[in-house]
Amino acid sequence: MTSAHEEAWLRTQLRTIIFGTDTPAGRGFDIALLVLIVASVINMMLISVAAIESRVGPYLNGFEWFLTLAFSAEYAARIYAARRRWAYIVSFYGLIDLLSILPLYIGLALPNAHYFVAVRVLRVMRIFRVFKLVRYANDANIMTRALRHAQRKMQIFLGMLALMVTVLGALMYVVEGPEHGFTSIPRAVYWAIVTITTVGYGDISPSTPLGQTIAGVAIMSGYALLAVTGGIITAELTNEISNQRQNTQCPHCERSGHEIDAAYCKFCGGDLSHDPDEEPADESRQKARDKLD
Amino acid sequence: MTSAHEEAWLRTQLRTIIFGTDTPAGRGFDIALLVLIVASVINMMLISVAAIESRVGPYLNGFEWFLTLAFSAEYAARIYAARRRWAYIVSFYGLIDLLSILPLYIGLALPNAHYFVAVRVLRVMRIFRVFKLVRYANDANIMTRALRHAQRKMQIFLGMLALMVTVLGALMYVVEGPEHGFTSIPRAVYWAIVTITTVGYGDISPSTPLGQTIAGVAIMSGYALLAVTGGIITAELTNEISNQRQNTQCPHCERSGHEIDAAYCKFCGGDLSHDPDEEPADESRQKARDKLD
Amino acid sequence: MTSAHEEAWLRTQLRTIIFGTDTPAGRGFDIALLVLIVASVINMMLISVAAIESRVGPYLNGFEWFLTLAFSAEYAARIYAARRRWAYIVSFYGLIDLLSILPLYIGLALPNAHYFVAVRVLRVMRIFRVFKLVRYANDANIMTRALRHAQRKMQIFLGMLALMVTVLGALMYVVEGPEHGFTSIPRAVYWAIVTITTVGYGDISPSTPLGQTIAGVAIMSGYALLAVTGGIITAELTNEISNQRQNTQCPHCERSGHEIDAAYCKFCGGDLSHDPDEEPADESRQKARDKLD
Amino acid sequence: MTSAHEEAWLRTQLRTIIFGTDTPAGRGFDIALLVLIVASVINMMLISVAAIESRVGPYLNGFEWFLTLAFSAEYAARIYAARRRWAYIVSFYGLIDLLSILPLYIGLALPNAHYFVAVRVLRVMRIFRVFKLVRYANDANIMTRALRHAQRKMQIFLGMLALMVTVLGALMYVVEGPEHGFTSIPRAVYWAIVTITTVGYGDISPSTPLGQTIAGVAIMSGYALLAVTGGIITAELTNEISNQRQNTQCPHCERSGHEIDAAYCKFCGGDLSHDPDEEPADESRQKARDKLD
């Protein structure tokens, strides 16, 4: 009925709406989806509250079905419109899109089965829809770029933490022992994590004088060490940003001191992207997205 | 009796005393009000302590009445003296001023309505008098301006937190379940907030090995992520302030490096506010205040 | 026997040893005093442990008497040697020196009296000897100077905290009420302090859904607000230090970029203190100390 | 059989593999060792879990023996290949290497000595194998160098913390007393550490109104003081790094602004290490390592 040409035109149109954010229709679609995702998270929360579920459960479950159908239609449309279908299906967001609609269908196929706990796990994975919000945040702020840049610093911080809690946990397992709640090294490491990060539930806490002394010294040392490490990371980031800014020179008026995420010179309005020192981050990202579609 | 001219003179005088801070009378009025506000907050606290209320309750309540009458007189005087009355009444401070005197009158109107919670709410609403103190903080420091400037950064930080606690809460609801205190997703999210911010009451805490493992990994990752995010925000603020300072040039002697809140050149004493790059913050604020009066 | 001249000579000698830190004897005296103060704190700690006191109590108490006599002798010598005796006696350190020896004597005068609780308070004020350690830290590091410089920022931070915990405490007192542990506003403010600073004992924690929602929102907002405020303070300090450094120019070789606490140019070794922009902090402090002696 | 010349050649080869990281064989050895260390830590954790040990204990203990033999062989090879044997044996890494294999042999020598705690200590001492990982961290990142540089700042931070918790602990011991859990000053200091670092277990917490007031004030003051101190440390580190960078000038092209850990000029590629202002850190470290081998 429709010629191949017309179908190609339809797919391109759909792709512009669903994957794009540049046209009014594309933006409208994204905003509508955002609203649905937030509604879905709130709905799931309400269902989980026994007092609410017992009163208006049917309405909430009906809405849940509406949301699942809407997300299913969106998933189908994405597969239909994507430039490279398998690339989309096995991509991070493709899998999350699938995971967010599966649980309800599985719960339908096995209604009386006693696998309800497993299904419950699947159902709440729908929370991953929240991650879809990140897609918008990604485009909007430079925070993500800065975080990606500081990734290695974060790994060093995490590595230091991991080393500290492993040694401290093993030490406290020896000193306090199973009779005071430190029943195994993993549990003692859990205590050490809760302690060193200053969460401090108090479900496990040292009770022997020696254990309290070691814990006291470890807490203070860890606190000072992490505060100074945080300071070093901040200091390095500050100088990197400052350095980047001083090095970025407008190729037109040759003045420097531009914001990291500036695209145009704030003095003469010239395009900064021709500067050879500036990484063309947006271009490479655009390419990566083109590949996906 | 008094001519319109005399009344206008009286209102101007009152306005200088009540709204102004430049004359000795104006400063004296502000200090007296400050003392009354602090006294009022302390008085309310003492009334709430049963052991104190049972012994000296009548005196405290008498003082409360004195304070309410004083604040009522102040409110009436402000309306009388204000240049634009409705603008004052519906302004932030106007509403706070009203809220801080209403409760006692309402309690008087409904003397036998012993709706316990409602009365308690009314009585404690007077705590909003504390916000009257903001009036002074606002004028005194550049902190508020810096905070308003960093508002978007704070929103990103809050958004990241909100995303993290939602996902973590839903995950732990599935893993731990109602039998270990995670009775609903909202409650699990409450646990996640208390955990990720390192408050850690311990009223709810994971008790299964899997839950403790997930909590441990989430706490450590969240801790490192938030520490680095804090570092990024600090680094950006540092460079923004430094940038602002380097860009602010005295229009008279052309030297730069002035403090953000400096009004006059620290080298030649010239007025910095004619600089085209500097946002004339004080002027616009002055205008906003003029509108209020 | 000794002429007035000889006595003046003796006092000057003693003053150099006790108050000074420039001669070998003065430094030796200070180090010996430091050891005694630390020993005194450890001794007091050991006496407070019942298991240790019951076994070696007499030895510890004997050592306590030795320490008290030594500190008494030091106090007498300080009064004798001080240039202006009353100035020393009523000074901060003079009062701490007195407070650190009084308790044992008072315990002697009222041995069987039932005021033992009050005496216990006095006894532990001996811990103030620890503050004497600050005297040495004062001279050694620039931290104290930086802290004094940042005092106003800390007050703003504290003020913000105080405002937040007062309003949050009053709010939770209304929402949770006495039946859930929030028995009075002061107690609710105590909870708010423990919560907003992320200590989170868990001795009081919200148990109603509304209370948990408010607490959750307040914790997250407070956490983000304090993180950003901390970032602003750090950013301002960074720029102040950097500014100070850029403005400090060697009057001899005219190069800048010296450390804040540098006394000599790191390029040509010239005396930096003649620079008109540099506050002669050490001189004014020396004067303040001369007044005390 | 083998001539001295051949043995020297073998030792040099082994040294290249075991101590070096520049050849493929050396890198392969390091990676294999890394895997074994991590496996060893996980294995020890699993053994400590009763539920796992009772089921697959023999397998885990067998693997433990395999690991111990592998580490023993590595230790022997290191001694054999090291350039200066005793220097290696008494070095930090030499002792860690020994400590990580000793426990199992000691447990073998005293098979019937069922001194419960002693055996547990010996078994868990193997956790020190984690420190073997530090070897890699040390070489890989500039964090360690920065931390060594900021050591004095960390000591000041720790000293401030120690002073605060001692005074606060003693004060609360007097105010709350043994009847509310503050049974001795050391225990009260433990409480103060847990509180000031915002861990807040809640195993001990003030219960008298006066104690809660003092705790509240101390928590808020301590929180503000530590936040500002952390800010000062960060600010100083930022300016030190920035200063170091501005002062480092390429001796070839004379341009500055290089990263702290840069070895070559980023503008002309010239060797920066001839700069007289730059501490030749890598050289001195290389020398220290040469001494070890």
PDB file of N, CA and C in Angstrom, chain B residues 44-45 48-49 120-121 124 127 130 140-143 146-147 150 154 157-158 161-162 187 190 193 197-201 203 226 234 237-238 241-242 245 257 259 266, chain C residues 152 156 163 166 170 174 177-178 184-186 189 191 195 198-202 205-206 212 216 219-220 223-225 228-229 231-236 238-239 243 247:
ATOM      1  N   MET B  44       8.860  31.085  73.329  1.00  0.00           N
ATOM      2  CA  MET B  44       8.065  30.005  72.765  1.00  0.00           C
ATOM      3  C   MET B  44       8.658  28.644  73.097  1.00  0.00           C
ATOM      4  N   MET B  45      10.006  28.564  73.062  1.00  0.00           N
ATOM      5  CA  MET B  45      10.681  27.316  73.402  1.00  0.00           C
ATOM      6  C   MET B  45      10.406  26.935  74.848  1.00  0.00           C
ATOM      7  N   SER B  48       7.053  25.476  75.509  1.00  0.00           N
ATOM      8  CA  SER B  48       6.855  24.107  75.027  1.00  0.00           C
ATOM      9  C   SER B  48       7.420  23.059  75.979  1.00  0.00           C
ATOM     10  N   VAL B  49       8.278  23.476  76.941  1.00  0.00           N
ATOM     11  CA  VAL B  49       8.828  22.511  77.896  1.00  0.00           C
ATOM     12  C   VAL B  49       7.834  22.348  79.053  1.00  0.00           C
ATOM     13  N   ARG B 120      -1.666  23.539  68.661  1.00  0.00           N
ATOM     14  CA  ARG B 120      -0.213  23.447  68.727  1.00  0.00           C
ATOM     15  C   ARG B 120       0.410  24.040  67.463  1.00  0.00           C
ATOM     16  N   VAL B 121      -0.239  23.740  66.311  1.00  0.00           N
ATOM     17  CA  VAL B 121       0.273  24.286  65.055  1.00  0.00           C
ATOM     18  C   VAL B 121       0.268  25.809  65.103  1.00  0.00           C
ATOM     19  N   VAL B 124       2.917  27.267  67.370  1.00  0.00           N
ATOM     20  CA  VAL B 124       4.298  27.132  66.910  1.00  0.00           C
ATOM     21  C   VAL B 124       4.538  27.924  65.631  1.00  0.00           C
ATOM     22  N   ILE B 127       6.994  30.635  65.268  1.00  0.00           N
ATOM     23  CA  ILE B 127       8.423  30.444  65.015  1.00  0.00           C
ATOM     24  C   ILE B 127       8.849  31.203  63.760  1.00  0.00           C
ATOM     25  N   VAL B 130      11.299  34.013  63.385  1.00  0.00           N
ATOM     26  CA  VAL B 130      12.738  33.876  63.153  1.00  0.00           C
ATOM     27  C   VAL B 130      13.111  34.451  61.801  1.00  0.00           C
ATOM     28  N   ALA B 140      23.367  42.367  55.339  1.00  0.00           N
ATOM     29  CA  ALA B 140      24.708  42.409  55.915  1.00  0.00           C
ATOM     30  C   ALA B 140      25.758  41.672  55.096  1.00  0.00           C
ATOM     31  N   ASN B 141      25.437  40.547  54.491  1.00  0.00           N
ATOM     32  CA  ASN B 141      26.534  39.764  53.931  1.00  0.00           C
ATOM     33  C   ASN B 141      26.354  39.440  52.458  1.00  0.00           C
ATOM     34  N   ILE B 142      27.467  39.077  51.835  1.00  0.00           N
ATOM     35  CA  ILE B 142      27.450  38.746  50.416  1.00  0.00           C
ATOM     36  C   ILE B 142      27.132  37.272  50.202  1.00  0.00           C
ATOM     37  N   MET B 143      27.001  36.548  51.336  1.00  0.00           N
ATOM     38  CA  MET B 143      26.711  35.106  51.280  1.00  0.00           C
ATOM     39  C   MET B 143      25.440  34.856  50.480  1.00  0.00           C
ATOM     40  N   ALA B 146      25.912  35.209  46.855  1.00  0.00           N
ATOM     41  CA  ALA B 146      26.660  34.073  46.313  1.00  0.00           C
ATOM     42  C   ALA B 146      25.753  32.842  46.217  1.00  0.00           C
ATOM     43  N   LEU B 147      24.914  32.644  47.252  1.00  0.00           N
ATOM     44  CA  LEU B 147      24.027  31.483  47.257  1.00  0.00           C
ATOM     45  C   LEU B 147      23.024  31.580  46.116  1.00  0.00           C
ATOM     46  N   ALA B 150      24.701  30.595  43.026  1.00  0.00           N
ATOM     47  CA  ALA B 150      25.016  29.168  42.921  1.00  0.00           C
ATOM     48  C   ALA B 150      23.765  28.303  42.944  1.00  0.00           C
ATOM     49  N   MET B 154      23.164  24.123  43.021  1.00  0.00           N
ATOM     50  CA  MET B 154      22.526  23.430  44.130  1.00  0.00           C
ATOM     51  C   MET B 154      21.387  22.564  43.626  1.00  0.00           C
ATOM     52  N   PHE B 157      22.839  19.424  42.208  1.00  0.00           N
ATOM     53  CA  PHE B 157      23.232  18.583  43.332  1.00  0.00           C
ATOM     54  C   PHE B 157      22.007  17.886  43.921  1.00  0.00           C
ATOM     55  N   LEU B 158      20.927  18.662  44.145  1.00  0.00           N
ATOM     56  CA  LEU B 158      19.693  18.113  44.700  1.00  0.00           C
ATOM     57  C   LEU B 158      19.087  17.083  43.741  1.00  0.00           C
ATOM     58  N   LEU B 161      20.980  13.892  43.965  1.00  0.00           N
ATOM     59  CA  LEU B 161      20.608  13.233  45.217  1.00  0.00           C
ATOM     60  C   LEU B 161      19.254  12.538  45.063  1.00  0.00           C
ATOM     61  N   ALA B 162      18.268  13.261  44.496  1.00  0.00           N
ATOM     62  CA  ALA B 162      16.911  12.736  44.376  1.00  0.00           C
ATOM     63  C   ALA B 162      16.903  11.481  43.513  1.00  0.00           C
ATOM     64  N   ARG B 187       8.994   4.678  52.242  1.00  0.00           N
ATOM     65  CA  ARG B 187       9.781   4.464  53.458  1.00  0.00           C
ATOM     66  C   ARG B 187      11.210   4.051  53.117  1.00  0.00           C
ATOM     67  N   TYR B 190      12.981   7.105  52.163  1.00  0.00           N
ATOM     68  CA  TYR B 190      13.356   7.818  53.396  1.00  0.00           C
ATOM     69  C   TYR B 190      14.643   7.238  53.973  1.00  0.00           C
ATOM     70  N   ILE B 193      17.549   8.357  51.809  1.00  0.00           N
ATOM     71  CA  ILE B 193      17.936   9.752  52.083  1.00  0.00           C
ATOM     72  C   ILE B 193      18.798   9.807  53.341  1.00  0.00           C
ATOM     73  N   THR B 197      22.912  10.758  52.747  1.00  0.00           N
ATOM     74  CA  THR B 197      23.401  12.006  53.331  1.00  0.00           C
ATOM     75  C   THR B 197      24.256  11.745  54.573  1.00  0.00           C
ATOM     76  N   THR B 198      24.485  10.465  54.880  1.00  0.00           N
ATOM     77  CA  THR B 198      25.299  10.004  56.022  1.00  0.00           C
ATOM     78  C   THR B 198      24.711  10.384  57.381  1.00  0.00           C
ATOM     79  N   VAL B 199      23.401  10.647  57.440  1.00  0.00           N
ATOM     80  CA  VAL B 199      22.781  10.873  58.748  1.00  0.00           C
ATOM     81  C   VAL B 199      22.761   9.547  59.513  1.00  0.00           C
ATOM     82  N   GLY B 200      22.124   8.523  58.922  1.00  0.00           N
ATOM     83  CA  GLY B 200      22.191   7.179  59.486  1.00  0.00           C
ATOM     84  C   GLY B 200      21.608   7.013  60.869  1.00  0.00           C
ATOM     85  N   TYR B 201      20.285   7.225  61.023  1.00  0.00           N
ATOM     86  CA  TYR B 201      19.663   7.038  62.342  1.00  0.00           C
ATOM     87  C   TYR B 201      19.824   5.611  62.849  1.00  0.00           C
ATOM     88  N   ASP B 203      17.173   3.592  62.569  1.00  0.00           N
ATOM     89  CA  ASP B 203      15.812   3.100  62.836  1.00  0.00           C
ATOM     90  C   ASP B 203      15.419   2.048  61.791  1.00  0.00           C
ATOM     91  N   LEU B 226      29.418  12.174  45.734  1.00  0.00           N
ATOM     92  CA  LEU B 226      29.031  13.465  46.295  1.00  0.00           C
ATOM     93  C   LEU B 226      30.250  14.299  46.673  1.00  0.00           C
ATOM     94  N   THR B 234      32.705  23.535  44.048  1.00  0.00           N
ATOM     95  CA  THR B 234      33.640  24.466  44.676  1.00  0.00           C
ATOM     96  C   THR B 234      34.637  25.004  43.660  1.00  0.00           C
ATOM     97  N   LEU B 237      32.946  27.522  41.405  1.00  0.00           N
ATOM     98  CA  LEU B 237      32.708  28.776  42.123  1.00  0.00           C
ATOM     99  C   LEU B 237      33.998  29.569  42.276  1.00  0.00           C
ATOM    100  N   THR B 238      35.085  28.857  42.617  1.00  0.00           N
ATOM    101  CA  THR B 238      36.377  29.525  42.797  1.00  0.00           C
ATOM    102  C   THR B 238      36.773  30.263  41.535  1.00  0.00           C
ATOM    103  N   ILE B 241      34.458  33.326  40.769  1.00  0.00           N
ATOM    104  CA  ILE B 241      34.782  34.487  41.595  1.00  0.00           C
ATOM    105  C   ILE B 241      36.080  35.115  41.095  1.00  0.00           C
ATOM    106  N   SER B 242      37.079  34.254  40.822  1.00  0.00           N
ATOM    107  CA  SER B 242      38.378  34.754  40.372  1.00  0.00           C
ATOM    108  C   SER B 242      38.243  35.482  39.040  1.00  0.00           C
ATOM    109  N   ARG B 245      36.604  38.821  39.410  1.00  0.00           N
ATOM    110  CA  ARG B 245      37.515  39.771  39.996  1.00  0.00           C
ATOM    111  C   ARG B 245      38.510  40.288  38.968  1.00  0.00           C
ATOM    112  N   GLY B 257      41.166  43.356  39.982  1.00  0.00           N
ATOM    113  CA  GLY B 257      41.455  42.535  41.156  1.00  0.00           C
ATOM    114  C   GLY B 257      40.663  42.957  42.373  1.00  0.00           C
ATOM    115  N   GLU B 259      37.458  43.062  45.127  1.00  0.00           N
ATOM    116  CA  GLU B 259      36.539  42.119  45.755  1.00  0.00           C
ATOM    117  C   GLU B 259      35.199  42.168  45.021  1.00  0.00           C
ATOM    118  N   LYS B 266      39.861  49.934  45.203  1.00  0.00           N
ATOM    119  CA  LYS B 266      40.715  49.928  46.382  1.00  0.00           C
ATOM    120  C   LYS B 266      42.059  50.590  46.124  1.00  0.00           C
TER     121      LYS B 266
ATOM    122  N   ARG C 152      34.342  35.425  60.419  1.00  0.00           N
ATOM    123  CA  ARG C 152      33.039  35.955  60.043  1.00  0.00           C
ATOM    124  C   ARG C 152      32.296  34.957  59.169  1.00  0.00           C
ATOM    125  N   ILE C 156      28.629  33.230  59.851  1.00  0.00           N
ATOM    126  CA  ILE C 156      27.519  33.176  58.904  1.00  0.00           C
ATOM    127  C   ILE C 156      27.033  31.738  58.757  1.00  0.00           C
ATOM    128  N   LEU C 163      19.419  29.065  62.268  1.00  0.00           N
ATOM    129  CA  LEU C 163      18.107  29.381  61.710  1.00  0.00           C
ATOM    130  C   LEU C 163      17.416  28.103  61.242  1.00  0.00           C
ATOM    131  N   THR C 166      16.303  25.752  64.152  1.00  0.00           N
ATOM    132  CA  THR C 166      15.199  26.306  64.943  1.00  0.00           C
ATOM    133  C   THR C 166      13.870  26.078  64.221  1.00  0.00           C
ATOM    134  N   ALA C 170      10.985  23.296  65.379  1.00  0.00           N
ATOM    135  CA  ALA C 170       9.617  23.712  65.715  1.00  0.00           C
ATOM    136  C   ALA C 170       8.607  22.988  64.820  1.00  0.00           C
ATOM    137  N   VAL C 174       5.609  20.132  65.975  1.00  0.00           N
ATOM    138  CA  VAL C 174       4.192  20.183  65.637  1.00  0.00           C
ATOM    139  C   VAL C 174       3.760  18.883  64.959  1.00  0.00           C
ATOM    140  N   GLY C 177       5.092  15.584  67.518  1.00  0.00           N
ATOM    141  CA  GLY C 177       4.492  15.733  68.823  1.00  0.00           C
ATOM    142  C   GLY C 177       5.140  14.911  69.916  1.00  0.00           C
ATOM    143  N   PRO C 178       4.736  15.198  71.160  1.00  0.00           N
ATOM    144  CA  PRO C 178       5.355  14.544  72.319  1.00  0.00           C
ATOM    145  C   PRO C 178       5.245  13.016  72.281  1.00  0.00           C
ATOM    146  N   SER C 184       9.415  18.523  73.469  1.00  0.00           N
ATOM    147  CA  SER C 184       9.412  19.988  73.595  1.00  0.00           C
ATOM    148  C   SER C 184      10.183  20.566  72.421  1.00  0.00           C
ATOM    149  N   ILE C 185      10.043  21.871  72.186  1.00  0.00           N
ATOM    150  CA  ILE C 185      10.777  22.470  71.060  1.00  0.00           C
ATOM    151  C   ILE C 185      12.289  22.366  71.271  1.00  0.00           C
ATOM    152  N   PRO C 186      12.805  22.691  72.465  1.00  0.00           N
ATOM    153  CA  PRO C 186      14.268  22.533  72.620  1.00  0.00           C
ATOM    154  C   PRO C 186      14.736  21.124  72.258  1.00  0.00           C
ATOM    155  N   VAL C 189      14.682  20.787  68.625  1.00  0.00           N
ATOM    156  CA  VAL C 189      15.817  21.500  68.027  1.00  0.00           C
ATOM    157  C   VAL C 189      17.088  20.654  68.172  1.00  0.00           C
ATOM    158  N   TRP C 191      17.168  17.431  68.203  1.00  0.00           N
ATOM    159  CA  TRP C 191      17.039  16.440  67.123  1.00  0.00           C
ATOM    160  C   TRP C 191      17.451  17.048  65.787  1.00  0.00           C
ATOM    161  N   THR C 195      20.430  15.973  63.321  1.00  0.00           N
ATOM    162  CA  THR C 195      20.071  15.507  61.976  1.00  0.00           C
ATOM    163  C   THR C 195      20.780  16.320  60.891  1.00  0.00           C
ATOM    164  N   THR C 198      24.226  15.744  60.184  1.00  0.00           N
ATOM    165  CA  THR C 198      24.383  14.335  59.766  1.00  0.00           C
ATOM    166  C   THR C 198      25.002  13.445  60.840  1.00  0.00           C
ATOM    167  N   VAL C 199      24.908  13.852  62.107  1.00  0.00           N
ATOM    168  CA  VAL C 199      25.351  12.948  63.179  1.00  0.00           C
ATOM    169  C   VAL C 199      24.376  11.769  63.257  1.00  0.00           C
ATOM    170  N   GLY C 200      23.078  12.068  63.470  1.00  0.00           N
ATOM    171  CA  GLY C 200      22.053  11.033  63.409  1.00  0.00           C
ATOM    172  C   GLY C 200      22.191   9.908  64.407  1.00  0.00           C
ATOM    173  N   TYR C 201      22.070  10.221  65.715  1.00  0.00           N
ATOM    174  CA  TYR C 201      22.151   9.157  66.722  1.00  0.00           C
ATOM    175  C   TYR C 201      21.046   8.122  66.527  1.00  0.00           C
ATOM    176  N   GLY C 202      19.825   8.606  66.283  1.00  0.00           N
ATOM    177  CA  GLY C 202      18.703   7.698  66.216  1.00  0.00           C
ATOM    178  C   GLY C 202      17.985   7.550  67.551  1.00  0.00           C
ATOM    179  N   SER C 205      13.813   9.875  66.348  1.00  0.00           N
ATOM    180  CA  SER C 205      13.716   9.903  64.884  1.00  0.00           C
ATOM    181  C   SER C 205      12.246   9.909  64.497  1.00  0.00           C
ATOM    182  N   PRO C 206      11.910  10.581  63.385  1.00  0.00           N
ATOM    183  CA  PRO C 206      10.499  10.708  63.002  1.00  0.00           C
ATOM    184  C   PRO C 206       9.887   9.346  62.728  1.00  0.00           C
ATOM    185  N   GLN C 212       8.376  11.797  58.461  1.00  0.00           N
ATOM    186  CA  GLN C 212       9.496  11.254  57.690  1.00  0.00           C
ATOM    187  C   GLN C 212       9.653  11.987  56.364  1.00  0.00           C
ATOM    188  N   GLY C 216      12.878  13.970  55.483  1.00  0.00           N
ATOM    189  CA  GLY C 216      13.613  13.608  54.264  1.00  0.00           C
ATOM    190  C   GLY C 216      13.912  14.824  53.403  1.00  0.00           C
ATOM    191  N   ILE C 219      16.423  17.104  55.258  1.00  0.00           N
ATOM    192  CA  ILE C 219      17.783  16.553  55.262  1.00  0.00           C
ATOM    193  C   ILE C 219      18.448  16.798  53.908  1.00  0.00           C
ATOM    194  N   MET C 220      17.716  16.485  52.833  1.00  0.00           N
ATOM    195  CA  MET C 220      18.302  16.641  51.497  1.00  0.00           C
ATOM    196  C   MET C 220      18.597  18.107  51.187  1.00  0.00           C
ATOM    197  N   TYR C 223      21.459  19.303  53.357  1.00  0.00           N
ATOM    198  CA  TYR C 223      22.720  18.715  52.896  1.00  0.00           C
ATOM    199  C   TYR C 223      23.249  19.479  51.680  1.00  0.00           C
ATOM    200  N   ALA C 224      22.364  19.707  50.698  1.00  0.00           N
ATOM    201  CA  ALA C 224      22.779  20.419  49.480  1.00  0.00           C
ATOM    202  C   ALA C 224      23.162  21.854  49.813  1.00  0.00           C
ATOM    203  N   LEU C 225      22.349  22.512  50.668  1.00  0.00           N
ATOM    204  CA  LEU C 225      22.612  23.907  51.025  1.00  0.00           C
ATOM    205  C   LEU C 225      23.958  24.051  51.727  1.00  0.00           C
ATOM    206  N   VAL C 228      26.933  23.461  49.327  1.00  0.00           N
ATOM    207  CA  VAL C 228      27.199  24.609  48.459  1.00  0.00           C
ATOM    208  C   VAL C 228      27.750  25.784  49.270  1.00  0.00           C
ATOM    209  N   THR C 229      27.211  25.988  50.479  1.00  0.00           N
ATOM    210  CA  THR C 229      27.739  27.056  51.330  1.00  0.00           C
ATOM    211  C   THR C 229      29.206  26.814  51.649  1.00  0.00           C
ATOM    212  N   GLY C 231      31.217  25.199  49.839  1.00  0.00           N
ATOM    213  CA  GLY C 231      31.938  25.471  48.596  1.00  0.00           C
ATOM    214  C   GLY C 231      32.171  26.956  48.394  1.00  0.00           C
ATOM    215  N   ILE C 232      31.153  27.773  48.700  1.00  0.00           N
ATOM    216  CA  ILE C 232      31.293  29.225  48.550  1.00  0.00           C
ATOM    217  C   ILE C 232      32.376  29.758  49.479  1.00  0.00           C
ATOM    218  N   ILE C 233      32.345  29.301  50.739  1.00  0.00           N
ATOM    219  CA  ILE C 233      33.357  29.747  51.703  1.00  0.00           C
ATOM    220  C   ILE C 233      34.752  29.360  51.231  1.00  0.00           C
ATOM    221  N   THR C 234      34.900  28.106  50.783  1.00  0.00           N
ATOM    222  CA  THR C 234      36.198  27.646  50.283  1.00  0.00           C
ATOM    223  C   THR C 234      36.636  28.488  49.088  1.00  0.00           C
ATOM    224  N   ALA C 235      35.693  28.751  48.162  1.00  0.00           N
ATOM    225  CA  ALA C 235      36.020  29.521  46.966  1.00  0.00           C
ATOM    226  C   ALA C 235      36.481  30.925  47.335  1.00  0.00           C
ATOM    227  N   GLU C 236      35.784  31.546  48.293  1.00  0.00           N
ATOM    228  CA  GLU C 236      36.183  32.898  48.700  1.00  0.00           C
ATOM    229  C   GLU C 236      37.546  32.903  49.380  1.00  0.00           C
ATOM    230  N   THR C 238      39.947  30.750  48.889  1.00  0.00           N
ATOM    231  CA  THR C 238      40.955  30.497  47.862  1.00  0.00           C
ATOM    232  C   THR C 238      41.333  31.790  47.166  1.00  0.00           C
ATOM    233  N   ASN C 239      40.323  32.579  46.788  1.00  0.00           N
ATOM    234  CA  ASN C 239      40.599  33.801  46.064  1.00  0.00           C
ATOM    235  C   ASN C 239      41.218  34.879  46.938  1.00  0.00           C
ATOM    236  N   ASN C 243      44.721  36.382  46.096  1.00  0.00           N
ATOM    237  CA  ASN C 243      44.783  37.830  45.938  1.00  0.00           C
ATOM    238  C   ASN C 243      45.889  38.418  46.783  1.00  0.00           C
ATOM    239  N   ASN C 247      49.215  40.351  45.544  1.00  0.00           N
ATOM    240  CA  ASN C 247      49.428  41.739  45.921  1.00  0.00           C
ATOM    241  C   ASN C 247      50.703  41.938  46.706  1.00  0.00           C
TER     242      ASN C 247
END
